[in-house]
XYZ file of C-alpha atoms in Angstrom:
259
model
C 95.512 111.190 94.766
C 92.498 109.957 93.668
C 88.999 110.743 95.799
C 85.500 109.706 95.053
C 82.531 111.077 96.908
C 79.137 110.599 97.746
C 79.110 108.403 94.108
C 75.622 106.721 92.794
C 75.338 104.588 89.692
C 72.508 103.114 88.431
C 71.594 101.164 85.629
C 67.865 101.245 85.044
C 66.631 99.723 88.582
C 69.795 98.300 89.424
C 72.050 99.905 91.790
C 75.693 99.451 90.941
C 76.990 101.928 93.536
C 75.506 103.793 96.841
C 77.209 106.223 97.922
C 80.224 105.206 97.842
C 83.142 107.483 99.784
C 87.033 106.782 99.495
C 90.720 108.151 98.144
C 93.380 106.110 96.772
C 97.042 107.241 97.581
C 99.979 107.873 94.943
C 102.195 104.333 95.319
C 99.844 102.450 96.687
C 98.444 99.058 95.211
C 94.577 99.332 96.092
C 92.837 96.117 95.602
C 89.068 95.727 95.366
C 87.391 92.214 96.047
C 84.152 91.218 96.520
C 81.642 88.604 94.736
C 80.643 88.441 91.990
C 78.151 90.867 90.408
C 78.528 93.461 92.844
C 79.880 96.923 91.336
C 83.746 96.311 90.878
C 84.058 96.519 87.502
C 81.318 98.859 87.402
C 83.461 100.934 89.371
C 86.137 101.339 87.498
C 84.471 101.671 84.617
C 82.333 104.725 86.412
C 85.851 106.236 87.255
C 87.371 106.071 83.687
C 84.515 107.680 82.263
C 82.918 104.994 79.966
C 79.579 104.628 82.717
C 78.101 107.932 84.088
C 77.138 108.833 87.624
C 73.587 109.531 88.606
C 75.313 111.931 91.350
C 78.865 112.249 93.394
C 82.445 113.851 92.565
C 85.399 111.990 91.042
C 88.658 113.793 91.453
C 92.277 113.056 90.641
C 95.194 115.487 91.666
C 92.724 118.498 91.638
C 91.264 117.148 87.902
C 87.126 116.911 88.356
C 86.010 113.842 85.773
C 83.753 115.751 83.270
C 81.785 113.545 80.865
C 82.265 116.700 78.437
C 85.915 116.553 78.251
C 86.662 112.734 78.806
C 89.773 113.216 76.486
C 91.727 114.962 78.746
C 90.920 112.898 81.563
C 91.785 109.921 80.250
C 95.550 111.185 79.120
C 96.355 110.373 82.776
C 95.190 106.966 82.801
C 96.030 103.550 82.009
C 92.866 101.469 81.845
C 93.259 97.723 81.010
C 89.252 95.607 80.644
C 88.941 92.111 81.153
C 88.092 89.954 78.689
C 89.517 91.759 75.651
C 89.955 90.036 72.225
C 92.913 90.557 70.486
C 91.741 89.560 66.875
C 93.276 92.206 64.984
C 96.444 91.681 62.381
C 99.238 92.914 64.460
C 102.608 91.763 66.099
C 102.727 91.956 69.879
C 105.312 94.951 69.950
C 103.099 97.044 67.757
C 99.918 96.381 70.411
C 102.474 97.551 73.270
C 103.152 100.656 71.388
C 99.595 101.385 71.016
C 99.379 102.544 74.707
C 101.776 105.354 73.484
C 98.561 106.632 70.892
C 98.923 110.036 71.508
C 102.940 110.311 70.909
C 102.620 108.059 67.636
C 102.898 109.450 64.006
C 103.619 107.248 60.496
C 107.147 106.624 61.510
C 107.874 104.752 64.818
C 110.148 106.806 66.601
C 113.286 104.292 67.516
C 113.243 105.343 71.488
C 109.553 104.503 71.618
C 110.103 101.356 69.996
C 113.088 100.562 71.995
C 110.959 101.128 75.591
C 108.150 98.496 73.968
C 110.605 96.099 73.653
C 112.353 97.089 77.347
C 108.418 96.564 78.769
C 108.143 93.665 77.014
C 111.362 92.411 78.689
C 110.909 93.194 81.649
C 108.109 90.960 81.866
C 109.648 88.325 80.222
C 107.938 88.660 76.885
C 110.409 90.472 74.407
C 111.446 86.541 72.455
C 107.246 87.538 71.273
C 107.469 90.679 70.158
C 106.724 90.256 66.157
C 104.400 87.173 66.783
C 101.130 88.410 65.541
C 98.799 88.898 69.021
C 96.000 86.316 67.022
C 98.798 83.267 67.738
C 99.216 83.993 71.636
C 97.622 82.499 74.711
C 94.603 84.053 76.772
C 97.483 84.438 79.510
C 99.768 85.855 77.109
C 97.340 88.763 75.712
C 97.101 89.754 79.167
C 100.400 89.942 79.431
C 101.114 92.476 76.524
C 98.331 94.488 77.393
C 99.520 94.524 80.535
C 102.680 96.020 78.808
C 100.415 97.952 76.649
C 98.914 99.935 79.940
C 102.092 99.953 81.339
C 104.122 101.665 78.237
C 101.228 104.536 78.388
C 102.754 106.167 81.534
C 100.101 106.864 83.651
C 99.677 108.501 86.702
C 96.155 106.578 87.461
C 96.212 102.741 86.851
C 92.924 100.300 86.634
C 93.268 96.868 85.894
C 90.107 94.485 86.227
C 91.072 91.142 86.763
C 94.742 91.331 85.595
C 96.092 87.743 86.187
C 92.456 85.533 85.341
C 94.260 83.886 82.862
C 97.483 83.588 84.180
C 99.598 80.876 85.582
C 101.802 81.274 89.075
C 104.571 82.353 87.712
C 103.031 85.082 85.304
C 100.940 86.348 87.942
C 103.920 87.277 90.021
C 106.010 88.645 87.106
C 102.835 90.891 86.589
C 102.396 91.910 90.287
C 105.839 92.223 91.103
C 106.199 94.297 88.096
C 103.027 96.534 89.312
C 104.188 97.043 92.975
C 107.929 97.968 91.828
C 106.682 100.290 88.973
C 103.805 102.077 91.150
C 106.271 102.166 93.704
C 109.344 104.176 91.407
C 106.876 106.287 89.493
C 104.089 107.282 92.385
C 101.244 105.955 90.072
C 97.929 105.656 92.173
C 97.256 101.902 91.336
C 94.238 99.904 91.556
C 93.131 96.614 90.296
C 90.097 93.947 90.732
C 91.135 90.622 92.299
C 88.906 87.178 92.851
C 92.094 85.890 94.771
C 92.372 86.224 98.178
C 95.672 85.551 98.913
C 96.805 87.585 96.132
C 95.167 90.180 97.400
C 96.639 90.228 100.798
C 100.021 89.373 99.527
C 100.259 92.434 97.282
C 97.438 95.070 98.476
C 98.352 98.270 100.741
C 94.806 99.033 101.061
C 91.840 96.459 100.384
C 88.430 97.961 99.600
C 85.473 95.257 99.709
C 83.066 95.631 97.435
C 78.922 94.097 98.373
C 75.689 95.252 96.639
C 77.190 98.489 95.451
C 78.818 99.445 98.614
C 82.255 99.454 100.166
C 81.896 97.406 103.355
C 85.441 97.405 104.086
C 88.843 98.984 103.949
C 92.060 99.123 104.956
C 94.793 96.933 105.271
C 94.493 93.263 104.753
C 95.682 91.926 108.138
C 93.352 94.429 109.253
C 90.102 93.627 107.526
C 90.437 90.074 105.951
C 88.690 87.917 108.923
C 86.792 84.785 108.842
C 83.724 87.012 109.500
C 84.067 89.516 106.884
C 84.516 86.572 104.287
C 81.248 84.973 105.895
C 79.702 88.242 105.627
C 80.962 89.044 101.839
C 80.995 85.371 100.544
C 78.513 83.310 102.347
C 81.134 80.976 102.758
C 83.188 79.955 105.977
C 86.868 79.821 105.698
C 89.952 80.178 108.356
C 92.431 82.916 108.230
C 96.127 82.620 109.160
C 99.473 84.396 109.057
C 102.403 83.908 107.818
C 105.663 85.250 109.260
C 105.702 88.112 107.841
C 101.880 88.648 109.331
C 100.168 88.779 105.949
C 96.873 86.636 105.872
C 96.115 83.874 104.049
C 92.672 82.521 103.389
C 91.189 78.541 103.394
C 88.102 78.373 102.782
C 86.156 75.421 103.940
C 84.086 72.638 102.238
C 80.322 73.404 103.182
C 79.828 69.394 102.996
C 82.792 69.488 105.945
C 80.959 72.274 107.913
C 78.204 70.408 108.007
C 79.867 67.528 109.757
């Protein structure tokens, strides 16, 4: 289990996070939304190590984050950015096998290579593996470091804006994949969405994210209302349900409010 408390980040004036109080539970897909600008990818970032806190706790299973030993908190977790450029000379299975660093030595063990190339079908990507990563789509390099993240074991998964480059049927291999594999293997899973309605289809637990803050959390039929998007977005929209009584989000054309 993950918990953060009390957490404050600040770059320079700028307040990415104020206090800032929550735990994220082992098989659960945690989702954080909110607009843009407003301390998502900040967080994560805070809570793999790579941005410091001005004060608060970060714990996972009884492991304090310690900006002196980042190296051993990190062997726990599986950390994919957005917006990372592939332009290096390799083939995709090689990337994959990349998020197995640690285990790696000059010769490529044939089990390891044999779970890349399992990963890499699984999500529908193994006819790519010895395409070098340089030819592939934006959609695509998600895809195998997706893979990549997913190869590394972890018991703590971040991924920031996973599917922005991915068509409708790739983002459902990809989130299936996550919900099934966080499911079998306990992994406390989060991830940054813009989507709404992926969100709510494939969150257990929503946190909203607004000028450094959590606003919001819980389940999405819970939380996800016409005023909370209002609130959040500055935008009006209208909620329904579907039969299975998970919400899905219109928003509305501010030209047609007007009317």
């Amino acid at each position: 289990m993950l918990h953060v408390q009390d957490l404050n980040v600040k770059l320079g004036d700028l307040t990415l996070a104020e206090n800032m109080n929550f735990s994220l539970n082992p098989g659960d897909i945690n989702v954080l939304i909110g607009p843009n600008g407003t301390g998502k990818s900040t967080l994560l970032k805070t809570l793999f190590g790579d941005i410091k806190s001005q004060s608060g706790e970060i714990t996972f299973n009884q492991h304090r984050l310690d900006h002196g030993s980042l190296a051993d908190w990190r062997e726990r977790i599986g950390y994919m950015p957005q917006d990372i450029c592939l332009d290096v000379s390799l083939t995709v299975v090689e990337v994959v096998l990349l998020g197995r660093l640690d285990a790696l030595s000059w010769r490529i063990e044939d089990h390891m290579l044999a779970e890349a190339i399992q990963v890499l079908d699984e999500i529908g990507l193994a006819h790519l593996a010895n395409r070098d990563v340089r030819t592939l789509s934006g959609g695509q390099c998600q895809m195998v470091l997706f893979a990549q993240a997913v190869l590394r074991r972890p018991e703590f998964l971040m991924l920031d804006e996973p599917v922005s480059a991915l068509d409708l049927h790739f983002q459902q291999v990809m989130l299936e994949h996550l919900v099934r594999k966080t499911r079998e293997t306990q992994w406390t899973s989060v991830m940054v969405l813009h989507d709404l309605n992926l969100a709510s289809q494939y969150a257990d637990k929503l946190l909203v994210v607004k000028g450094g803050q959590i606003v919001a959390m819980g389940r999405p039929e819970h939380i996800l209302t016409p005023e909370l998007i209002s609130d959040v977005y500055g935008v009006s929209a209208e909620v329904s349900y579907d039969t299975q009584g998970v919400p899905f989000v219109r928003t509305q054309r501010a030209s047609a409010c007007a009317v």
